[in-house]
Tab-separated table of C-alpha atoms in Angstrom:
chain	number	residue	atom	x	y	z
N	1	MET	CA	-246.174	31.172	-123.033
N	2	ASN	CA	-243.788	28.920	-124.944
N	3	LYS	CA	-243.561	25.354	-123.777
N	4	LYS	CA	-240.268	24.101	-122.454
N	5	ALA	CA	-237.609	22.130	-124.340
N	6	VAL	CA	-234.558	21.033	-122.369
N	7	LEU	CA	-231.669	18.597	-122.403
N	8	ALA	CA	-231.998	16.613	-119.172
N	9	LYS	CA	-228.677	16.505	-117.360
N	10	GLY	CA	-229.363	17.223	-113.695
N	11	ILE	CA	-228.648	14.758	-110.893
N	12	SER	CA	-232.378	14.051	-110.530
N	13	ASP	CA	-232.661	13.341	-114.281
N	14	TYR	CA	-230.019	10.603	-114.137
N	15	LYS	CA	-231.668	9.140	-111.057
N	16	GLN	CA	-235.136	9.156	-112.630
N	17	LEU	CA	-233.868	7.378	-115.756
N	18	GLY	CA	-231.790	4.902	-113.747
N	19	ILE	CA	-228.559	5.767	-115.534
N	20	ASN	CA	-225.147	7.182	-114.633
N	21	LYS	CA	-223.094	9.867	-116.346
N	22	GLU	CA	-221.073	7.130	-118.071
N	23	THR	CA	-223.081	5.348	-120.785
N	24	ALA	CA	-223.680	1.649	-120.071
N	25	VAL	CA	-223.908	-1.257	-122.523
N	26	TRP	CA	-227.573	-1.962	-121.661
N	27	GLU	CA	-228.589	1.504	-122.866
N	28	ASP	CA	-228.003	0.334	-126.445
N	29	GLY	CA	-230.545	-2.430	-125.916
N	30	MET	CA	-234.193	-1.921	-126.835
N	31	ARG	CA	-235.533	1.147	-124.980
N	32	SER	CA	-239.131	1.400	-126.252
N	33	ASP	CA	-241.878	-1.217	-126.245
N	34	GLY	CA	-241.926	-1.223	-130.043
N	35	GLY	CA	-245.670	-0.524	-130.205
N	36	ARG	CA	-247.961	2.384	-130.995
N	37	GLY	CA	-246.795	5.792	-129.866
N	38	THR	CA	-243.089	4.950	-130.097
N	39	TYR	CA	-240.248	4.786	-132.589
N	40	GLU	CA	-236.730	3.413	-132.311
N	41	TRP	CA	-233.821	2.677	-134.587
N	42	TRP	CA	-230.156	1.619	-134.544
N	43	TYR	CA	-227.982	3.318	-137.188
N	44	PHE	CA	-224.549	2.190	-138.444
N	45	ASP	CA	-222.384	3.693	-141.162
N	46	ALA	CA	-218.944	2.902	-142.534
N	47	LYS	CA	-216.607	4.568	-144.998
N	48	TYR	CA	-214.001	2.215	-146.431
N	49	SER	CA	-210.507	2.902	-147.746
N	50	ASP	CA	-211.508	2.133	-151.342
N	51	GLY	CA	-214.302	4.737	-151.225
N	52	THR	CA	-217.190	2.335	-150.610
N	53	LYS	CA	-219.806	3.621	-148.143
N	54	VAL	CA	-222.351	1.428	-146.340
N	55	VAL	CA	-225.285	2.425	-144.121
N	56	VAL	CA	-227.354	-0.113	-142.144
N	57	ILE	CA	-230.443	0.819	-140.098
N	58	PHE	CA	-232.651	-1.474	-137.991
N	59	TYR	CA	-236.105	-0.092	-137.055
N	60	THR	CA	-238.819	-1.305	-134.672
N	61	LYS	CA	-241.366	0.172	-137.109
N	62	ASN	CA	-241.668	0.834	-140.792
N	63	GLY	CA	-239.258	3.742	-140.626
N	64	PHE	CA	-240.639	6.559	-138.460
N	65	ASP	CA	-244.265	5.376	-138.242
N	66	VAL	CA	-244.884	6.517	-134.640
N	67	ARG	CA	-248.630	5.876	-134.659
N	68	GLY	CA	-248.485	2.533	-136.445
N	69	LEU	CA	-248.188	-1.041	-135.291
N	70	ALA	CA	-244.887	-2.760	-134.662
N	71	ASN	CA	-243.285	-3.670	-137.981
N	72	PRO	CA	-239.588	-4.635	-137.774
N	73	THR	CA	-237.730	-3.332	-140.827
N	74	ALA	CA	-234.100	-2.936	-141.835
N	75	SER	CA	-232.346	-1.214	-144.695
N	76	LEU	CA	-228.940	-1.447	-146.347
N	77	GLU	CA	-227.506	1.259	-148.612
N	78	ILE	CA	-224.256	0.659	-150.479
N	79	THR	CA	-222.530	3.418	-152.448
N	80	PHE	CA	-219.634	2.158	-154.550
N	81	PRO	CA	-216.638	4.350	-155.468
N	82	ASN	CA	-218.021	4.838	-158.997
N	83	GLY	CA	-221.290	6.225	-157.582
N	84	LYS	CA	-223.375	3.108	-158.182
N	85	LYS	CA	-225.889	2.454	-155.404
N	86	VAL	CA	-227.468	-0.739	-154.100
N	87	LEU	CA	-230.508	-0.405	-151.819
N	88	LYS	CA	-232.045	-3.273	-149.867
N	89	HIS	CA	-235.044	-3.353	-147.556
N	90	ILE	CA	-236.348	-6.232	-145.435
N	91	SER	CA	-239.263	-6.461	-143.017
N	92	GLU	CA	-241.209	-8.853	-140.846
N	93	GLU	CA	-244.948	-9.186	-140.352
N	94	LYS	CA	-246.839	-6.062	-139.319
N	95	GLY	CA	-247.933	-6.258	-135.701
N	96	GLN	CA	-245.048	-8.537	-134.749
N	97	LYS	CA	-242.696	-6.890	-132.278
N	98	ILE	CA	-239.005	-6.843	-133.017
N	99	ARG	CA	-236.748	-9.537	-131.569
N	100	ALA	CA	-234.396	-7.454	-129.470
N	101	SER	CA	-232.674	-7.679	-126.096
N	102	ARG	CA	-233.060	-5.007	-123.429
N	103	ASP	CA	-229.692	-5.898	-121.865
N	104	GLN	CA	-227.479	-4.946	-124.822
N	105	CYS	CA	-227.635	-4.315	-128.548
N	106	ASP	CA	-228.847	-7.664	-129.892
N	107	VAL	CA	-231.468	-7.233	-132.622
N	108	LYS	CA	-232.749	-9.682	-135.251
N	109	ILE	CA	-234.897	-9.028	-138.302
N	110	ALA	CA	-235.477	-11.949	-140.687
N	111	GLN	CA	-232.002	-13.477	-141.224
N	112	SER	CA	-230.190	-10.218	-140.444
N	113	SER	CA	-228.833	-9.074	-137.091
N	114	ILE	CA	-226.815	-6.529	-135.131
N	115	LYS	CA	-225.073	-7.535	-131.915
N	116	TYR	CA	-222.762	-6.214	-129.228
N	117	LEU	CA	-220.153	-8.836	-128.334
N	118	LYS	CA	-217.149	-8.352	-126.040
N	119	GLY	CA	-216.826	-4.651	-126.795
N	120	ASN	CA	-217.302	-4.945	-130.569
N	121	TYR	CA	-220.380	-4.701	-132.790
N	122	LEU	CA	-221.224	-7.409	-135.310
N	123	ILE	CA	-223.501	-6.537	-138.225
N	124	HIS	CA	-224.956	-9.093	-140.602
N	125	PHE	CA	-227.384	-8.082	-143.350
N	126	ILE	CA	-228.546	-10.586	-145.947
N	127	ASP	CA	-231.164	-10.274	-148.648
N	128	ASP	CA	-231.233	-12.224	-151.907
N	129	ASP	CA	-227.872	-11.745	-153.656
N	130	VAL	CA	-226.435	-9.226	-151.172
N	131	GLU	CA	-224.668	-10.103	-147.915
N	132	TYR	CA	-222.809	-7.719	-145.615
N	133	THR	CA	-220.809	-8.987	-142.636
N	134	CYS	CA	-219.085	-6.327	-140.551
N	135	THR	CA	-217.126	-6.022	-137.305
N	136	MET	CA	-216.829	-2.599	-135.670
N	137	LYS	CA	-214.164	-2.071	-132.992
N	138	PRO	CA	-214.703	1.175	-131.048
N	139	LYS	CA	-211.939	3.785	-130.839
N	140	LEU	CA	-213.833	5.905	-128.303
N	141	PRO	CA	-216.032	5.086	-125.303
N	142	MET	CA	-219.830	5.069	-125.535
N	143	TRP	CA	-221.199	8.596	-125.245
N	144	ARG	CA	-224.355	10.661	-124.979
N	145	PRO	CA	-224.998	14.364	-124.301
N	146	GLY	CA	-226.143	14.520	-120.660
N	147	THR	CA	-228.763	11.801	-120.142
N	148	GLY	CA	-229.294	11.669	-123.906
N	149	HIS	CA	-232.921	12.745	-123.366
N	150	TRP	CA	-234.436	16.032	-124.548
N	151	TYR	CA	-237.829	16.706	-122.945
N	152	TYR	CA	-240.558	18.893	-124.433
N	153	GLY	CA	-243.757	20.356	-123.008
N	154	LYS	CA	-244.851	21.962	-119.753
N	155	ASN	CA	-244.842	18.583	-118.049
N	156	GLN	CA	-241.980	17.135	-120.122
N	157	GLU	CA	-244.471	14.701	-121.604
N	158	TYR	CA	-242.630	14.229	-124.908
N	159	TYR	CA	-239.044	13.213	-125.426
N	160	PHE	CA	-236.397	12.518	-128.043
N	161	ALA	CA	-233.517	10.260	-126.950
N	162	TRP	CA	-230.111	9.714	-128.530
N	163	ILE	CA	-226.978	7.828	-127.549
N	164	VAL	CA	-223.770	7.218	-129.502
N	165	PRO	CA	-222.334	3.813	-128.560
N	166	GLN	CA	-219.592	4.182	-131.192
N	167	PRO	CA	-218.548	7.781	-131.915
N	168	SER	CA	-215.646	6.364	-133.955
N	169	ALA	CA	-214.688	2.794	-134.821
N	170	ASP	CA	-212.294	0.701	-136.874
N	171	VAL	CA	-214.286	-1.417	-139.299
N	172	ARG	CA	-213.628	-4.632	-141.211
N	173	ALA	CA	-216.212	-6.141	-143.532
N	174	THR	CA	-216.945	-8.679	-146.221
N	175	LEU	CA	-219.439	-7.503	-148.817
N	176	LYS	CA	-220.995	-9.782	-151.409
N	177	ALA	CA	-222.854	-7.803	-154.058
N	178	CYS	CA	-223.197	-7.531	-157.835
N	179	GLY	CA	-221.657	-10.993	-158.248
N	180	GLU	CA	-218.427	-9.977	-156.493
N	181	THR	CA	-216.896	-10.293	-153.027
N	182	PHE	CA	-215.130	-7.309	-151.455
N	183	GLU	CA	-212.873	-7.329	-148.381
N	184	LEU	CA	-213.067	-3.862	-146.818
N	185	THR	CA	-211.381	-1.876	-144.044
N	186	GLY	CA	-212.173	1.621	-142.863
N	187	GLY	CA	-213.870	3.709	-140.203
N	188	GLY	CA	-217.403	3.756	-138.855
N	189	TYR	CA	-220.005	5.179	-136.491
N	190	HIS	CA	-223.090	3.919	-134.623
N	191	ASP	CA	-225.913	5.727	-132.852
N	192	HIS	CA	-229.332	4.837	-131.461
N	193	ASN	CA	-232.539	6.905	-131.261
N	194	TRP	CA	-235.973	6.467	-129.730
N	195	GLY	CA	-238.923	8.602	-128.642
N	196	ASN	CA	-242.663	8.852	-128.030
N	197	THR	CA	-243.832	11.375	-130.632
N	198	HIS	CA	-242.878	12.257	-134.181
N	199	MET	CA	-239.749	14.398	-134.417
N	200	ARG	CA	-241.504	16.893	-136.698
N	201	LYS	CA	-243.729	17.852	-133.761
N	202	LEU	CA	-240.680	18.747	-131.688
N	203	MET	CA	-238.026	20.032	-134.068
N	204	ASN	CA	-238.139	22.615	-136.833
N	205	HIS	CA	-234.735	21.768	-138.284
N	206	TRP	CA	-231.214	20.752	-137.417
N	207	TYR	CA	-227.662	20.627	-138.690
N	208	TRP	CA	-225.834	17.425	-137.766
N	209	CYS	CA	-222.066	17.342	-138.301
N	210	ARG	CA	-219.473	14.657	-137.595
N	211	VAL	CA	-215.829	14.576	-138.631
N	212	ASN	CA	-212.490	12.939	-137.861
N	213	VAL	CA	-209.857	15.633	-138.371
N	214	GLY	CA	-206.240	15.219	-137.300
N	215	PRO	CA	-206.221	13.327	-133.989
N	216	TYR	CA	-209.696	14.691	-133.110
N	217	THR	CA	-213.235	13.369	-133.457
N	218	ILE	CA	-215.972	16.007	-133.468
N	219	ILE	CA	-219.764	15.623	-133.203
N	220	ALA	CA	-221.540	18.984	-133.470
N	221	CYS	CA	-225.251	19.696	-133.884
N	222	ASP	CA	-227.442	22.779	-134.065
N	223	ILE	CA	-231.010	21.688	-133.210
N	224	ILE	CA	-233.875	24.203	-133.412
N	225	THR	CA	-237.212	23.327	-131.806
N	226	GLU	CA	-240.637	23.790	-133.369
N	227	LYS	CA	-242.604	27.039	-133.056
N	228	LYS	CA	-244.627	25.979	-130.003
N	229	TYR	CA	-241.355	25.383	-128.164
N	230	GLY	CA	-240.107	28.841	-129.081
N	231	TYR	CA	-237.657	27.902	-131.876
N	232	ALA	CA	-235.207	27.300	-129.032
N	233	ARG	CA	-231.622	26.360	-129.882
N	234	LEU	CA	-230.427	23.023	-128.447
N	235	PRO	CA	-226.742	22.645	-129.388
N	236	VAL	CA	-224.629	19.504	-129.120
N	237	MET	CA	-220.839	19.353	-128.959
N	238	MET	CA	-218.484	16.442	-128.355
N	239	ILE	CA	-214.720	16.769	-128.779
N	240	ALA	CA	-212.483	13.705	-128.435
N	241	LYS	CA	-208.793	13.026	-128.993
N	242	ASP	CA	-206.713	9.846	-128.944
N	243	GLY	CA	-209.499	7.695	-127.501
N	244	ILE	CA	-210.528	10.182	-124.790
N	245	ILE	CA	-213.563	12.490	-124.736
N	246	LEU	CA	-212.155	15.915	-123.851
N	247	ASP	CA	-215.329	17.939	-123.429
N	248	ASP	CA	-219.052	17.761	-124.174
N	249	ASN	CA	-220.593	20.689	-122.309
N	250	GLU	CA	-222.807	22.303	-124.935
N	251	GLU	CA	-223.246	25.379	-122.720
N	252	LYS	CA	-219.722	26.404	-123.728
N	253	THR	CA	-220.575	26.351	-127.453
N	254	ILE	CA	-221.374	29.383	-129.606
N	255	ILE	CA	-222.760	28.684	-133.092
N	256	LYS	CA	-222.497	31.029	-136.065
N	257	ARG	CA	-224.276	30.581	-139.392
N	258	LEU	CA	-222.794	32.347	-142.412
N	259	ASN	CA	-223.209	32.679	-146.196
N	260	THR	CA	-226.918	31.857	-146.097
N	261	LYS	CA	-228.665	31.138	-149.412
N	262	TYR	CA	-231.984	29.686	-150.542
N	263	HIS	CA	-231.486	26.096	-151.614
N	264	PRO	CA	-232.810	25.272	-155.124
N	265	ILE	CA	-234.338	21.944	-154.003
N	266	SER	CA	-235.757	22.730	-150.565
N	267	LYS	CA	-236.648	26.361	-151.446
N	268	LYS	CA	-235.605	27.141	-147.859
N	269	PHE	CA	-232.531	28.748	-146.375
N	270	PHE	CA	-229.273	26.823	-146.189
N	271	ASP	CA	-226.223	28.052	-144.291
N	272	ASN	CA	-223.235	27.275	-146.491
N	273	ASN	CA	-220.817	27.996	-143.659
N	274	LEU	CA	-221.224	26.810	-140.084
N	275	MET	CA	-218.921	27.710	-137.214
N	276	PHE	CA	-218.875	26.112	-133.772
N	277	ILE	CA	-216.758	27.964	-131.205
N	278	HIS	CA	-216.138	25.993	-128.036
N	279	LYS	CA	-214.186	27.437	-125.134
N	280	VAL	CA	-213.257	24.658	-122.719
N	281	ASP	CA	-211.493	26.939	-120.225
N	282	ASP	CA	-209.191	29.952	-120.090
N	283	VAL	CA	-206.349	28.159	-121.919
N	284	THR	CA	-208.156	25.830	-124.366
N	285	ASN	CA	-210.372	26.898	-127.269
N	286	PHE	CA	-211.725	25.013	-130.301
N	287	GLN	CA	-213.139	26.509	-133.472
N	288	ILE	CA	-214.677	24.143	-136.056
N	289	GLU	CA	-215.628	25.566	-139.460
N	290	PHE	CA	-217.726	23.705	-142.030
N	291	LYS	CA	-217.726	25.113	-145.590
N	292	ARG	CA	-220.076	23.443	-148.058
N	293	LYS	CA	-218.762	22.538	-151.531
N	294	TYR	CA	-221.562	20.430	-153.040
N	295	ASP	CA	-224.540	18.230	-152.186
N	296	ILE	CA	-224.557	14.454	-152.451
N	297	LEU	CA	-228.237	14.171	-151.544
N	298	ALA	CA	-231.013	16.770	-151.587
N	299	PHE	CA	-234.753	16.178	-151.764
N	300	ASN	CA	-238.185	17.227	-150.558
N	301	MET	CA	-239.770	14.309	-148.738
N	302	LEU	CA	-243.227	15.249	-149.996
N	303	ASP	CA	-242.035	14.272	-153.462
N	304	ARG	CA	-241.719	10.719	-152.164
N	305	VAL	CA	-245.332	10.260	-151.031
N	306	GLY	CA	-246.356	9.536	-154.610
N	307	ASN	CA	-248.578	11.477	-156.981
N	308	SER	CA	-251.162	12.459	-154.411
N	309	PRO	CA	-251.961	16.186	-154.560
N	310	ILE	CA	-254.464	15.761	-151.714
N	311	LYS	CA	-251.895	14.279	-149.322
N	312	ILE	CA	-249.304	16.872	-150.296
N	313	GLY	CA	-251.839	19.682	-149.876
N	314	ILE	CA	-252.905	18.471	-146.420
N	315	ALA	CA	-249.273	18.143	-145.348
N	316	LYS	CA	-248.492	21.709	-146.405
N	317	VAL	CA	-251.605	23.087	-144.658
N	318	LEU	CA	-250.472	21.349	-141.480
N	319	GLY	CA	-247.002	22.872	-141.878
N	320	PHE	CA	-245.431	19.515	-142.698
N	321	ASN	CA	-242.857	20.153	-145.412
N	322	PRO	CA	-239.793	17.991	-144.695
N	323	THR	CA	-236.599	18.396	-146.688
N	324	TYR	CA	-233.196	16.783	-146.390
N	325	ILE	CA	-229.778	17.896	-147.631
N	326	ARG	CA	-226.494	16.001	-147.166
N	327	CYS	CA	-223.396	17.833	-148.341
N	328	ILE	CA	-219.640	17.521	-148.678
N	329	GLY	CA	-217.271	20.305	-147.771
N	330	ASP	CA	-214.084	21.463	-146.113
N	331	VAL	CA	-213.696	21.232	-142.349
N	332	LYS	CA	-211.128	23.349	-140.549
N	333	LEU	CA	-210.363	22.776	-136.882
N	334	THR	CA	-208.366	25.420	-135.039
N	335	VAL	CA	-207.112	24.449	-131.586
N	336	GLU	CA	-205.687	27.056	-129.220
N	337	GLU	CA	-204.064	25.514	-126.179
N	338	ASN	CA	-201.712	27.164	-123.692
N	339	GLY	CA	-200.981	29.995	-126.138
N	340	GLU	CA	-200.177	27.600	-129.024
N	341	LYS	CA	-202.366	27.395	-132.128
N	342	LYS	CA	-202.735	24.313	-134.365
N	343	VAL	CA	-204.857	23.937	-137.482
N	344	PHE	CA	-206.191	20.672	-138.926
N	345	GLU	CA	-208.138	20.328	-142.178
N	346	GLU	CA	-210.160	17.496	-143.655
N	347	GLU	CA	-213.040	16.886	-146.040
N	348	GLY	CA	-216.262	16.262	-144.129
N	349	LEU	CA	-219.936	15.391	-144.529
N	350	TRP	CA	-222.896	16.954	-142.737
N	351	GLU	CA	-226.641	17.333	-143.099
N	352	GLN	CA	-229.566	19.684	-142.744
N	353	MET	CA	-232.845	17.995	-141.768
N	354	PHE	CA	-235.834	20.302	-142.020
N	355	PHE	CA	-239.323	19.400	-140.759
N	356	GLY	CA	-240.924	22.858	-140.706
N	357	SER	CA	-242.380	24.774	-143.636
N	358	ASN	CA	-240.802	28.147	-142.832
N	359	LYS	CA	-238.594	29.492	-145.608
N	360	ASP	CA	-236.320	31.569	-143.392
N	361	ALA	CA	-234.484	30.589	-140.254
N	362	ILE	CA	-236.070	31.490	-136.931
N	363	VAL	CA	-233.704	30.874	-134.035
N	364	ASP	CA	-234.113	31.966	-130.426
N	365	ASN	CA	-230.676	31.925	-128.860
């Protein structure tokens, strides 16, 4: 019998976790103990009006090292409009737990920090000749799907947790890099993840999509569990407009995958077209279409473990063959409301994260 995989969203689930349906500020504080058997990270991205893109991530560990000791690390990735990239990585002593508050987002690693202050988020990353100082002002309330906890196993012994404290934000920043200083304005996003076992043991693959199109903000995901959890589909859908979250009941979402091809890098399937159909009620219907144009990042993670045929061979035998694809494409949102139809179009970015080794998609609806 397949083991269970569920999004916890019943009254008893909220009570057990000590949370309400509305996300609270303290939930973006540290949620794990930072030690063995856990992982946790805070993710921030920003796209600026001049085309500059910046991603900052603070981790309790060295990336996703679930089994390892505490090892606070942080990364900064800058992509300039001309395509030039700057990558920075800082860390503290292995075995030293991260300096983080449990009451709100307030995390320090070396001289860098992220902090919630009076409704805004302040990000400061400094390393050698690069310094990034950013203020993010939210345009939408904090959000999570249900309790934000997906439980796996007969006794729900494993979990993956996710909250989105800033689904959409106005961003201002000062960036010092490459001997220059840049004053930047744009839009951003922040989410926060934690759990008690490696994601590859729970999830086979997912598509994660986020877009601001017209007056709407959309977060849509198609998560497929690992084989032992029955390749079950765990969708996510959040639709917001003008600062208000309109609907987030994933049970109303139908997902269609179209124009499927084998990707030349991953050697696995990739659905070039994704469609999320979300019927709110009898008079309101949303259809979001994602059509891939090209990739901006595509790689097999095994290629990054170094020239170790033994390690790669063991990983493949164990079914561990992670690949990642981030693409750019056209997003079309069709809104039908009270008999009136409106269409909004925008360029968007989404990703396929693949942990499993299967070449073809296996999805149990």
